[in-house]
Amino acid sequence: MRCVFDKYRLLGLILIAGLLFGNLAQAKNYTIDELPVLEPDPIHDVVARRVTNYFTQSHFRDFNLDGVFSSKIFDRYFKLLDGNKSIFIKHDIDLFREKQTQLGQELRNGDVKTAFDIYNLSLKKRFQRYEYALSLLALPMDFTVDESINFNRDDMAWPTTEDELDEFWRKRVKYDELSLALTGKTEDEIRETLTKRYNRILRTLIQTKSEDAFQVFMNAFAREIDPHTSYLAPRIKRDFDSEMSLSFEGIGATLNQEDDYTQIVSFITGGPAERSKQLAIGDRIIGVGQKGKAIEDVIGWRLDDIVEKIRGPKGTIVKLEILPTGNNSKPKIIEITRDKIHFEDREAKLSINHSARGDIGIIEIPSFYIGLTEKVSQLLIEANQKNLQGIVIDLRNNGGGSLAEVITLTGLFIEKGPVVQVKDNMQKLAVYDDRDDNIYYRGPMVVMVNRYSASASEIFSAALQDYGRAIIVGENTYGKGTVQTSRNIAYPIDAKIHPDWPALGGVQYTIQKFYRINGGSTQLKGVSPDIEMSTSQYVDETGERYLDNALPWDSVSVARYNVLFDNNAILPELTKRHETRIKTDPEFNYLEEDIAEYNIKKDKQYVVSLNKTLREDEQKQSDDKELLRMNERLKRENLPEISQLDEVPKDFKAPDAYLNEAVEIVLDLSQYYGDSTKNGQSSNIKY
């Protein structure tokens, strides 16, 4: 089971959005006749029916796949295809209105033809829009007009005429032109860059596949149930599993696309590509083949298709035709044996903060991946050998992960007892306990969270807060109190009965809600820190409560547990010291200014001026403010001032004000512990 903040939200849209941005192709005249007319693959019938069964029979939320729900899927599908209402007009949607109440039954039947018809129209309309954008590049550029573009179009009605879209796209192209003009490019350079960019998008549209349409539609269905339910297309499922295990099988190279070529931009340390010594940064991959098979030319292919060819099981061999970096290089063919690649840079890490007051260990946990508890237990053993005054667990921006890992991780800091309560769709409540008597760290402890800390991060911080085992500092957390499970769509018997079937992908859907051991829920409300890191808060729409179809908040009975420390007795003094420090801390003053400025401008953040002089003035004000702050930082470090931002020393790192203050808070906390916190073994606390 996984309680993960949905990092894979709408990954199905990558192929119609994400791939549109990147390195650019050479200009070429593509025509709308080159667009594919997509049709469902035969396997989509099976997948649609199985996904529908999973969602209707096993999801935590009880819903009826009736005409009303079908209409909601219909609206969401168009929203996913055209979220800013820039390609469809009302007439386009009305063409399919008579089908809106039938989508649910079509899903049950495995019939996705209506969805494909809508997607094909979206391809055509998007293609026409970028053709129009290309035509606008021939017009003179005038950045003196006082006008603006509003990118916040979610809540507006669908445009009724193509002329309305023409006006938006005129401004959209002008925005792209002005953005390049502000970097110093000439009109000719701007036209060349945007011609390549828009043609790259046209080529991407021409390369669209049936799976692209299918996954967007299935995710429209999934997202209408709740925000964390997903259909995972085969490639997305593979990437999801890699994220959870921090590993995959392949050659260990990072690729991007430049023009029609796939280029090597970096290597994963210790991976097969680096070990082979046959590749270099900048080499271009022009062909890919498997051992014993012919090499396929991959120039102009989609990047994800090339990656699919290169990846493969550990121990197998991939053949690559390489065009080495350099002007006069000749192609060569190499062979590399694939291996298991581990993302060491995304594992939990320990660092030590040294100060006159004492040494503090900082354990950064980016996600609750499989194997996290084992890694952190090793880090705690290391920390216990360093005579630390305390530790900080940094969960900022940690969106969650494995439910099993968060339970065992919490167990490293308590002797035994309940960690989290869960309720399933039958309203059955279960308590998940730590049953391991071992405690890996007993000393003072602070957990850092922010508004992007979600799911498993909230279980961990809530449990330690309820036990009084740690002081929670930062911002109110995200508010995701649901548990998802991931399932393969393929049944075990399929391999025997249908050996010719392709990979079917998977689903992720909500099966439980989780609750604190004190009975409260983090759903919508999140975890409130014991100490707010700043006096002001961002007024934005970050959090579960702003998502469509989020499950409601509720509570359950209190689990049986014993509070370890009554932190309420010392929180007033800790808070007072914290507030005294940040009043005179320049970095916190910067943060307060930034928060105040954001909150004032938040309603206008999507409205961008298309006047060059005004934009230059805004940019100068921003640069001047940042330059002033940077020189103040340099002065505090006894470093020479700079005259422009690009002169900042490459090794200079701006202070992490929140982390530095968390260290001070745990040092304050250590004064309330027993006289000996050596090796993290003290469990005596005095107030």
XYZ file of C-alpha atoms in Angstrom:
687
model
C 0.000 0.000 0.000
C 1.160 3.499 -0.706
C 0.144 6.793 0.822
C 1.740 8.992 -1.771
C 1.178 12.627 -2.698
C 0.445 12.178 -6.369
C 3.714 12.998 -8.116
C 2.353 11.234 -11.167
C -0.611 13.541 -11.523
C -1.653 13.582 -15.164
C 1.553 12.027 -16.437
C -0.612 10.867 -19.293
C -0.640 14.460 -20.453
C 3.128 14.541 -20.841
C 2.789 13.486 -24.424
C 0.505 16.363 -25.322
C 2.084 18.927 -23.039
C 5.366 18.047 -21.344
C 7.106 16.842 -24.484
C 6.193 20.091 -26.170
C 8.893 21.873 -24.209
C 12.546 21.033 -24.524
C 15.190 21.365 -27.165
C 13.908 22.422 -30.501
C 13.704 20.811 -33.916
C 14.875 22.285 -37.175
C 12.164 24.174 -39.022
C 10.111 21.999 -41.352
C 6.773 22.498 -43.011
C 4.443 19.961 -41.432
C 0.918 19.621 -42.776
C -2.273 18.681 -40.999
C -2.630 15.715 -43.364
C 0.315 14.123 -41.536
C -1.679 13.924 -38.306
C -2.586 10.359 -37.379
C -6.226 9.352 -37.017
C -6.014 7.461 -33.759
C -8.092 4.374 -33.080
C -8.273 2.243 -29.927
C -5.841 -0.636 -29.775
C -7.600 -4.012 -29.351
C -6.091 -4.312 -25.866
C -7.789 -1.091 -24.743
C -11.102 -2.969 -24.612
C -9.653 -5.286 -21.941
C -7.853 -2.561 -20.020
C -10.865 -0.224 -19.917
C -13.118 -2.942 -18.494
C -10.588 -4.054 -15.900
C -9.799 -0.523 -14.777
C -13.514 0.180 -14.472
C -13.948 -2.918 -12.331
C -11.118 -1.891 -10.013
C -12.492 1.609 -9.553
C -16.162 0.686 -9.135
C -15.649 -2.339 -6.902
C -12.593 -1.556 -4.765
C -12.310 2.212 -4.421
C -12.793 3.770 -0.994
C -15.374 6.179 -2.389
C -18.758 4.694 -3.180
C -19.989 6.150 -6.474
C -22.411 5.252 -9.243
C -21.075 5.186 -12.779
C -24.355 6.609 -14.035
C -25.304 9.362 -16.451
C -24.569 12.130 -13.962
C -21.103 10.784 -13.205
C -20.515 10.194 -16.928
C -21.247 13.858 -17.618
C -18.617 14.813 -15.058
C -16.066 12.554 -16.788
C -17.004 14.237 -20.060
C -16.319 17.728 -18.683
C -13.082 16.661 -17.016
C -11.808 15.029 -20.200
C -12.166 18.289 -22.105
C -10.518 20.104 -19.218
C -7.524 17.759 -19.346
C -7.231 18.179 -23.091
C -7.597 21.964 -23.004
C -7.206 23.254 -19.459
C -6.717 26.892 -20.418
C -9.451 26.846 -23.071
C -7.121 27.760 -25.889
C -7.964 25.205 -28.611
C -11.662 24.301 -28.325
C -14.677 26.524 -28.817
C -18.123 25.803 -27.404
C -19.312 24.287 -30.683
C -16.562 21.641 -30.492
C -17.787 20.456 -27.111
C -21.414 20.563 -28.198
C -20.630 18.178 -31.051
C -20.271 15.415 -28.453
C -22.865 16.513 -25.874
C -25.263 13.732 -26.744
C -22.577 11.246 -25.709
C -21.802 12.739 -22.302
C -24.175 10.562 -20.282
C -23.077 7.370 -22.058
C -19.373 7.347 -21.190
C -19.843 5.277 -18.035
C -21.593 2.463 -19.852
C -19.030 2.647 -22.643
C -16.268 2.191 -20.041
C -18.019 -0.874 -18.658
C -18.215 -2.245 -22.205
C -14.588 -1.432 -22.979
C -15.721 0.973 -25.705
C -13.562 4.113 -25.876
C -14.395 5.216 -29.412
C -16.064 8.448 -28.269
C -12.969 9.337 -26.274
C -10.781 8.768 -29.329
C -13.036 10.874 -31.538
C -12.700 13.754 -29.075
C -8.933 13.279 -28.847
C -8.550 13.270 -32.628
C -10.419 16.564 -32.749
C -8.095 17.967 -30.078
C -5.061 17.007 -32.166
C -6.503 18.741 -35.203
C -7.435 21.867 -33.276
C -4.066 22.064 -31.532
C -2.257 21.589 -34.843
C -4.283 24.405 -36.410
C -3.488 26.688 -33.473
C 0.260 26.214 -33.892
C -0.039 26.697 -37.635
C -1.700 29.999 -36.810
C 1.091 30.791 -34.337
C 3.664 30.202 -37.083
C 1.812 32.587 -39.406
C 1.954 35.306 -36.747
C 5.743 35.192 -36.675
C 5.836 36.932 -40.056
C 4.183 40.059 -38.620
C 6.153 43.043 -37.285
C 6.833 42.901 -33.543
C 5.558 45.836 -31.511
C 6.221 45.722 -27.777
C 5.215 49.328 -27.088
C 1.462 48.687 -26.872
C 0.074 48.734 -23.342
C -1.686 45.359 -23.235
C -1.459 42.158 -21.216
C -2.289 38.464 -21.403
C -4.240 36.550 -18.774
C -3.216 32.904 -18.468
C -5.852 32.128 -15.840
C -8.628 30.827 -18.086
C -9.813 27.821 -16.078
C -13.015 29.400 -14.837
C -13.967 31.256 -17.990
C -16.652 29.980 -20.359
C -15.576 28.184 -23.517
C -14.901 30.677 -26.324
C -17.750 30.827 -28.806
C -15.783 31.800 -31.902
C -12.417 31.080 -33.488
C -11.839 34.842 -33.515
C -11.712 34.796 -29.708
C -9.043 32.122 -29.854
C -7.165 34.064 -32.533
C -6.933 37.037 -30.169
C -5.645 34.897 -27.304
C -3.074 33.238 -29.560
C -1.958 36.605 -30.932
C -1.121 37.561 -27.368
C 0.316 34.143 -26.625
C 2.783 34.418 -29.518
C 3.585 37.987 -28.552
C 4.331 36.770 -25.019
C 6.768 34.182 -26.425
C 8.385 36.828 -28.617
C 8.728 39.315 -25.779
C 10.170 36.695 -23.442
C 12.968 36.113 -25.962
C 13.375 39.838 -26.652
C 14.002 40.389 -22.955
C 16.997 38.035 -23.215
C 18.521 40.284 -25.871
C 17.586 38.349 -29.007
C 16.957 40.225 -32.266
C 13.711 39.882 -34.249
C 15.369 37.487 -36.698
C 16.691 35.349 -33.847
C 13.269 35.366 -32.173
C 11.552 34.216 -35.352
C 14.115 31.470 -35.889
C 13.801 30.199 -32.307
C 10.006 30.222 -32.256
C 9.730 28.688 -35.716
C 11.797 25.769 -34.474
C 9.792 25.570 -31.244
C 6.373 25.571 -32.878
C 7.458 23.094 -35.550
C 8.801 20.853 -32.825
C 5.327 20.878 -31.292
C 3.743 20.057 -34.645
C 6.089 17.110 -35.054
C 5.206 15.893 -31.557
C 1.522 16.003 -32.463
C 2.187 13.990 -35.608
C 3.966 11.347 -33.500
C 1.011 10.912 -31.129
C -0.010 7.320 -30.432
C -3.201 5.579 -29.408
C -1.930 5.030 -25.859
C -1.619 8.804 -25.454
C -5.329 9.273 -26.059
C -6.301 6.293 -23.954
C -4.361 7.330 -20.866
C -5.737 10.874 -20.844
C -9.310 9.601 -21.042
C -8.797 6.938 -18.384
C -7.295 9.563 -16.099
C -10.293 11.804 -16.666
C -12.345 8.906 -15.273
C -9.878 8.323 -12.420
C -9.598 11.981 -11.391
C -13.364 12.310 -11.235
C -13.374 9.730 -8.439
C -10.702 11.429 -6.334
C -7.484 13.415 -6.879
C -5.122 10.501 -6.217
C -6.643 7.801 -8.389
C -4.827 7.122 -11.652
C -4.535 4.862 -14.629
C -0.837 4.127 -15.114
C 0.017 3.408 -18.737
C 2.734 0.724 -19.088
C 5.591 3.217 -19.266
C 4.181 5.374 -16.493
C 3.765 2.265 -14.326
C 7.389 1.368 -14.892
C 8.503 4.862 -13.906
C 6.220 4.793 -10.867
C 7.754 1.546 -9.659
C 11.238 2.968 -10.251
C 10.398 5.985 -8.109
C 9.157 3.815 -5.262
C 12.271 1.614 -5.295
C 14.701 4.349 -6.403
C 15.990 1.969 -9.039
C 15.501 0.795 -12.602
C 17.232 -1.479 -15.070
C 19.056 0.083 -17.998
C 22.387 1.711 -18.884
C 22.344 4.700 -16.509
C 22.441 7.683 -18.870
C 20.321 10.826 -18.931
C 19.120 11.817 -22.394
C 17.495 14.798 -24.032
C 16.630 15.793 -27.573
C 18.380 18.397 -29.646
C 16.954 18.895 -33.093
C 16.178 15.371 -34.339
C 18.936 13.775 -32.277
C 18.941 12.119 -28.869
C 21.914 13.381 -26.905
C 23.654 12.097 -23.775
C 23.697 14.833 -21.134
C 24.926 12.970 -18.027
C 25.691 9.583 -16.516
C 24.501 8.002 -13.301
C 27.605 7.393 -11.222
C 28.679 3.763 -11.348
C 26.162 2.818 -14.022
C 26.954 0.656 -17.081
C 27.211 3.650 -19.431
C 29.834 5.333 -17.255
C 31.704 2.097 -16.530
C 31.925 1.156 -20.205
C 34.086 4.210 -21.062
C 32.588 4.007 -24.576
C 30.320 7.053 -24.300
C 30.851 10.745 -23.652
C 28.648 13.681 -22.778
C 27.331 15.146 -26.023
C 27.365 11.871 -27.961
C 24.247 11.389 -30.073
C 22.353 8.106 -30.270
C 21.219 7.525 -33.850
C 20.341 3.827 -33.676
C 19.290 1.238 -31.096
C 19.176 -2.543 -31.350
C 18.953 -5.614 -29.179
C 21.503 -8.414 -29.069
C 21.120 -10.551 -32.173
C 18.791 -8.104 -33.919
C 19.276 -5.313 -36.431
C 19.792 -1.752 -35.263
C 16.839 0.584 -35.836
C 17.429 4.170 -36.941
C 15.944 6.405 -34.210
C 16.629 9.878 -35.593
C 13.458 11.922 -35.169
C 11.810 9.442 -32.798
C 10.045 10.509 -29.638
C 12.391 10.504 -26.665
C 10.204 8.155 -24.611
C 10.206 5.610 -27.464
C 14.008 5.682 -27.599
C 14.270 5.299 -23.820
C 11.946 2.292 -24.051
C 14.312 0.668 -26.550
C 17.409 1.323 -24.454
C 16.019 0.135 -21.129
C 15.786 -3.564 -20.431
C 16.427 -6.345 -17.923
C 19.673 -6.549 -16.000
C 22.241 -8.696 -17.790
C 20.888 -8.158 -21.308
C 22.821 -6.325 -24.007
C 21.747 -3.232 -25.928
C 23.483 -2.101 -29.102
C 23.816 1.628 -29.701
C 24.824 3.390 -32.875
C 26.604 6.513 -31.698
C 27.563 9.714 -33.486
C 30.358 10.945 -31.205
C 30.459 14.584 -30.214
C 32.458 16.726 -32.667
C 32.031 18.013 -36.189
C 34.010 15.370 -38.079
C 33.044 12.311 -36.087
C 32.009 9.039 -37.697
C 29.249 6.764 -36.402
C 30.249 3.751 -34.337
C 28.371 0.807 -32.833
C 28.885 -0.171 -29.222
C 27.386 -2.775 -26.905
C 26.511 -2.182 -23.246
C 25.259 -4.741 -20.734
C 22.313 -3.391 -18.799
C 22.351 -3.384 -15.017
C 20.250 -2.282 -12.063
C 20.646 1.454 -11.491
C 20.131 2.975 -8.065
C 19.252 6.644 -7.533
C 21.657 7.294 -4.675
C 21.171 11.046 -4.948
C 17.528 10.637 -3.893
C 18.201 8.546 -0.808
C 17.999 9.876 2.734
C 21.179 11.744 3.704
C 22.872 12.776 6.947
C 24.821 15.982 7.347
C 26.210 17.639 10.470
C 25.685 21.295 11.367
C 28.522 22.588 13.543
C 28.072 25.639 15.755
C 29.358 27.100 19.007
C 26.231 25.788 20.725
C 26.767 22.204 19.594
C 26.571 19.787 16.674
C 23.213 18.877 15.161
C 22.533 16.038 12.742
C 20.272 16.781 9.778
C 18.577 13.855 8.042
C 16.974 14.863 4.759
C 14.259 12.461 3.562
C 13.050 13.266 0.002
C 10.418 10.490 -0.091
C 9.240 7.364 1.716
C 10.762 4.929 -0.754
C 11.140 1.177 -0.265
C 14.215 0.630 1.909
C 14.060 4.025 3.628
C 13.889 2.654 7.182
C 16.983 0.527 6.688
C 18.868 3.537 5.314
C 17.788 5.876 8.128
C 18.636 3.282 10.780
C 22.187 3.246 9.384
C 22.301 7.038 9.449
C 21.111 7.085 13.058
C 23.817 4.619 14.078
C 26.311 6.958 12.438
C 24.744 9.983 14.135
C 24.851 8.321 17.554
C 28.625 8.016 17.222
C 29.107 11.773 16.795
C 28.029 13.071 20.222
C 25.253 15.208 18.745
C 23.066 17.620 20.679
C 20.037 16.569 18.626
C 18.755 15.855 15.141
C 16.513 17.516 12.573
C 14.408 15.384 10.231
C 13.790 17.433 7.080
C 10.512 16.441 5.384
C 10.025 19.619 3.387
C 8.555 18.905 -0.062
C 8.317 15.197 0.788
C 5.109 14.050 -0.902
C 4.908 10.628 0.743
C 5.431 7.059 -0.392
C 5.156 3.667 1.250
C 2.787 3.229 4.184
C 4.852 0.284 5.451
C 7.993 2.419 5.454
C 6.450 5.266 7.443
C 5.292 2.807 10.132
C 8.718 1.204 10.494
C 10.484 4.571 10.285
C 8.381 5.939 13.130
C 9.317 2.833 15.082
C 12.970 3.885 15.060
C 12.083 6.642 17.539
C 9.553 4.942 19.851
C 9.752 1.677 21.770
C 6.457 0.248 20.505
C 2.860 1.254 20.055
C 0.353 2.501 17.462
C 1.592 4.694 14.611
C -1.486 5.255 12.450
C -5.120 4.166 12.169
C -6.750 3.298 8.847
C -10.355 2.867 7.770
C -11.372 0.963 4.626
C -14.410 1.298 2.380
C -16.362 -1.043 4.671
C -15.762 1.476 7.489
C -13.596 -1.071 9.304
C -10.966 0.594 11.490
C -7.523 -0.954 11.982
C -4.539 0.214 14.020
C -1.042 -0.245 12.602
C 1.578 -0.636 15.314
C 5.312 -0.519 15.628
C 6.125 -3.823 17.280
C 9.902 -3.500 17.320
C 11.288 -2.742 20.793
C 14.476 -1.237 19.360
C 14.938 2.527 19.546
C 17.655 3.940 17.301
C 17.643 7.478 18.651
C 16.464 8.873 22.002
C 17.729 12.443 21.964
C 16.155 15.828 21.168
C 14.416 15.873 17.816
C 12.776 18.406 15.478
C 10.796 17.515 12.351
C 10.617 20.131 9.588
C 7.540 20.266 7.340
C 6.049 22.695 4.852
C 2.852 22.998 2.840
C 4.160 20.448 0.335
C 4.831 17.765 2.970
C 2.076 15.234 2.383
C 0.697 11.773 3.077
C 3.403 9.589 4.667
C 5.176 12.755 5.812
C 2.003 13.710 7.646
C 1.656 10.267 9.246
C 5.232 10.456 10.540
C 5.062 14.027 11.854
C 1.581 13.519 13.347
C 2.636 10.351 15.195
C 5.752 11.943 16.676
C 3.715 15.007 17.605
C 1.040 12.923 19.319
C 3.655 10.982 21.269
C 5.452 14.198 22.136
C 8.574 12.568 20.686
C 9.503 15.535 18.473
C 8.777 19.209 17.987
C 7.170 19.829 14.574
C 8.265 23.101 12.959
C 7.480 24.832 9.675
C 4.162 25.310 7.903
C 0.821 23.543 8.007
C 1.178 20.439 5.857
C -0.635 19.545 2.633
C -3.608 17.671 4.075
C -3.603 14.341 2.219
C -5.116 11.743 4.528
C -5.767 8.906 2.083
C -3.960 5.676 1.248
C -3.557 4.366 -2.284
C -2.671 0.940 -3.538
C -1.059 0.093 -6.855
C -2.275 -2.897 -8.848
C -1.198 -4.479 -12.089
C -3.978 -4.625 -14.653
C -2.685 -7.938 -15.961
C -3.871 -11.039 -14.111
C -1.337 -13.820 -13.348
C -3.203 -16.151 -15.716
C -2.847 -13.744 -18.666
C 0.706 -14.822 -19.432
C -0.522 -18.355 -20.146
C -3.756 -17.573 -21.915
C -2.600 -14.488 -23.829
C 1.183 -14.680 -24.241
C 0.995 -12.224 -27.150
C -0.534 -9.411 -25.102
C 1.565 -6.289 -24.477
C 2.120 -4.854 -20.996
C -1.201 -3.601 -19.627
C 0.050 -1.043 -17.115
C -1.518 -0.533 -13.731
C -3.876 1.457 -11.566
C -3.423 3.425 -8.391
C -6.540 4.072 -6.373
C -7.645 5.058 -2.895
C -8.485 2.164 -0.585
C -8.289 3.724 2.869
C -8.265 6.911 4.875
C -5.697 7.239 7.610
C -6.048 8.879 11.005
C -3.748 10.055 13.733
C -3.459 7.954 16.860
C -5.264 10.813 18.665
C -8.266 10.106 16.392
C -7.993 13.190 14.202
C -7.580 13.148 10.445
C -4.970 14.975 8.400
C -7.355 14.950 5.418
C -7.841 18.541 4.237
C -6.525 19.981 7.529
C -2.975 18.613 7.468
C -0.650 18.701 10.476
C -0.288 22.017 12.293
C 3.307 22.633 13.424
C 4.106 23.162 17.076
C 6.115 26.201 16.004
C 5.236 28.208 12.888
C 8.488 28.933 11.103
C 7.484 32.408 9.894
C 4.998 34.929 11.230
C 3.294 35.243 7.826
C 1.887 32.512 5.586
C 1.418 32.275 1.853
C -2.218 32.779 0.894
C -2.341 30.405 -2.043
C -4.302 27.362 -3.148
C -1.795 24.741 -2.062
C -3.325 21.772 -0.314
C -5.770 18.911 -0.589
C -8.711 21.135 0.285
C -8.334 22.942 -3.036
C -8.505 19.779 -5.159
C -11.603 18.618 -6.961
C -13.328 15.602 -5.427
C -11.126 15.464 -2.322
C -12.559 13.157 0.338
C -14.060 14.920 3.385
C -12.521 15.330 6.824
C -13.730 13.148 9.681
C -12.349 11.569 12.837
C -12.261 8.246 14.666
C -11.745 7.079 18.234
C -8.434 7.596 20.001
C -5.959 4.704 19.887
C -4.377 3.441 23.091
C -0.957 5.036 23.497
C 1.140 6.789 26.119
C 2.469 10.296 25.581
C 6.257 10.163 25.987
C 6.915 13.850 26.629
C 4.518 16.691 27.428
C 5.959 19.250 25.042
C 3.150 21.694 25.828
C 5.075 22.624 28.976
C 8.089 23.889 27.041
C 6.551 25.097 23.769
C 5.854 28.658 25.009
C 9.517 29.184 25.871
C 10.749 27.530 22.647
C 8.356 29.675 20.609
C 9.431 32.839 22.411
C 13.104 32.179 21.684
C 12.290 31.365 18.059
C 10.301 34.574 17.558
C 13.033 36.648 19.177
C 15.652 35.234 16.805
C 13.726 35.644 13.570
C 12.843 39.282 14.305
C 16.473 40.235 13.767
C 17.388 37.583 11.185
C 17.888 39.249 7.765
C 16.929 36.069 5.893
C 13.614 35.869 7.707
C 13.011 39.532 6.935
C 13.541 38.714 3.261
C 11.077 35.847 3.537
C 8.475 38.017 5.235
C 8.833 40.611 2.474
C 8.490 37.940 -0.223
C 5.404 36.430 1.399
C 3.756 39.830 1.761
C 4.557 40.727 -1.866
C 3.222 37.396 -3.126
C -0.018 37.714 -1.181
C -0.597 41.210 -2.554
C 0.047 40.161 -6.152
C -1.370 36.625 -6.066
C -4.634 37.525 -7.791
C -2.671 39.127 -10.628
C 0.057 36.519 -10.960
C -1.432 35.098 -14.169
C -1.767 38.496 -15.832
C 1.455 39.388 -17.674
C 2.209 42.665 -19.393
C 3.169 42.560 -23.076
C 4.824 45.976 -22.915
C 8.596 45.641 -23.104
C 9.418 48.803 -21.176
C 7.115 47.812 -18.320
C 8.509 44.271 -18.237
C 12.071 45.586 -18.232
C 11.216 47.894 -15.345
C 9.681 44.993 -13.417
C 12.708 42.818 -14.113
C 15.097 45.601 -13.070
C 13.242 46.073 -9.793
C 13.429 42.350 -9.136
C 17.127 42.165 -10.059
C 17.974 45.247 -8.000
C 16.263 43.763 -4.955
C 18.037 40.434 -5.397
C 21.396 42.164 -5.973
C 20.958 44.213 -2.799
C 20.143 41.096 -0.800
C 23.052 39.181 -2.293
C 25.515 41.929 -1.426
C 24.142 42.023 2.103
C 24.728 38.271 2.323
C 28.237 38.581 0.933
C 29.030 41.367 3.381
C 27.912 39.181 6.282
C 30.322 36.512 5.027
C 33.139 39.088 4.664
C 33.154 38.583 0.903
C 33.539 41.350 -1.705
C 30.428 42.960 -3.172
C 29.329 42.351 -6.747
C 27.940 44.728 -9.355
C 25.654 42.251 -11.117
C 24.035 38.941 -10.260
C 26.075 36.806 -12.647
C 29.178 37.672 -10.601
C 27.976 35.631 -7.608
C 30.778 33.202 -6.670
C 29.988 29.759 -8.030
C 30.580 28.131 -4.655
C 28.395 30.586 -2.745
C 25.229 29.065 -1.330
C 22.441 31.266 -0.022
C 21.486 30.437 3.576
C 18.605 28.056 4.200
C 16.919 30.202 6.831
C 14.314 27.623 7.808
C 16.857 24.858 8.241
C 19.217 27.087 10.216
C 16.382 28.069 12.547
C 15.322 24.429 12.967
C 18.861 23.739 14.163
C 18.530 26.547 16.717
C 15.200 25.157 17.911
C 16.608 21.678 18.481
C 19.545 23.235 20.354
C 17.016 25.030 22.561
C 15.153 21.748 23.010
C 18.344 19.939 24.031
C 18.591 22.154 27.114
C 15.447 20.527 28.487
C 16.797 17.010 28.154
C 18.821 15.199 30.794
C 22.433 16.143 31.433
C 23.664 13.400 29.115
C 22.399 13.183 25.565
C 25.624 11.594 24.424
C 25.103 9.059 21.653
C 21.422 9.967 21.662
C 20.792 7.662 24.606
C 19.166 10.015 27.115
C 15.456 9.545 27.621
C 15.167 11.849 30.659
C 13.559 15.201 30.039
C 13.256 18.000 32.572
C 10.948 20.990 32.493
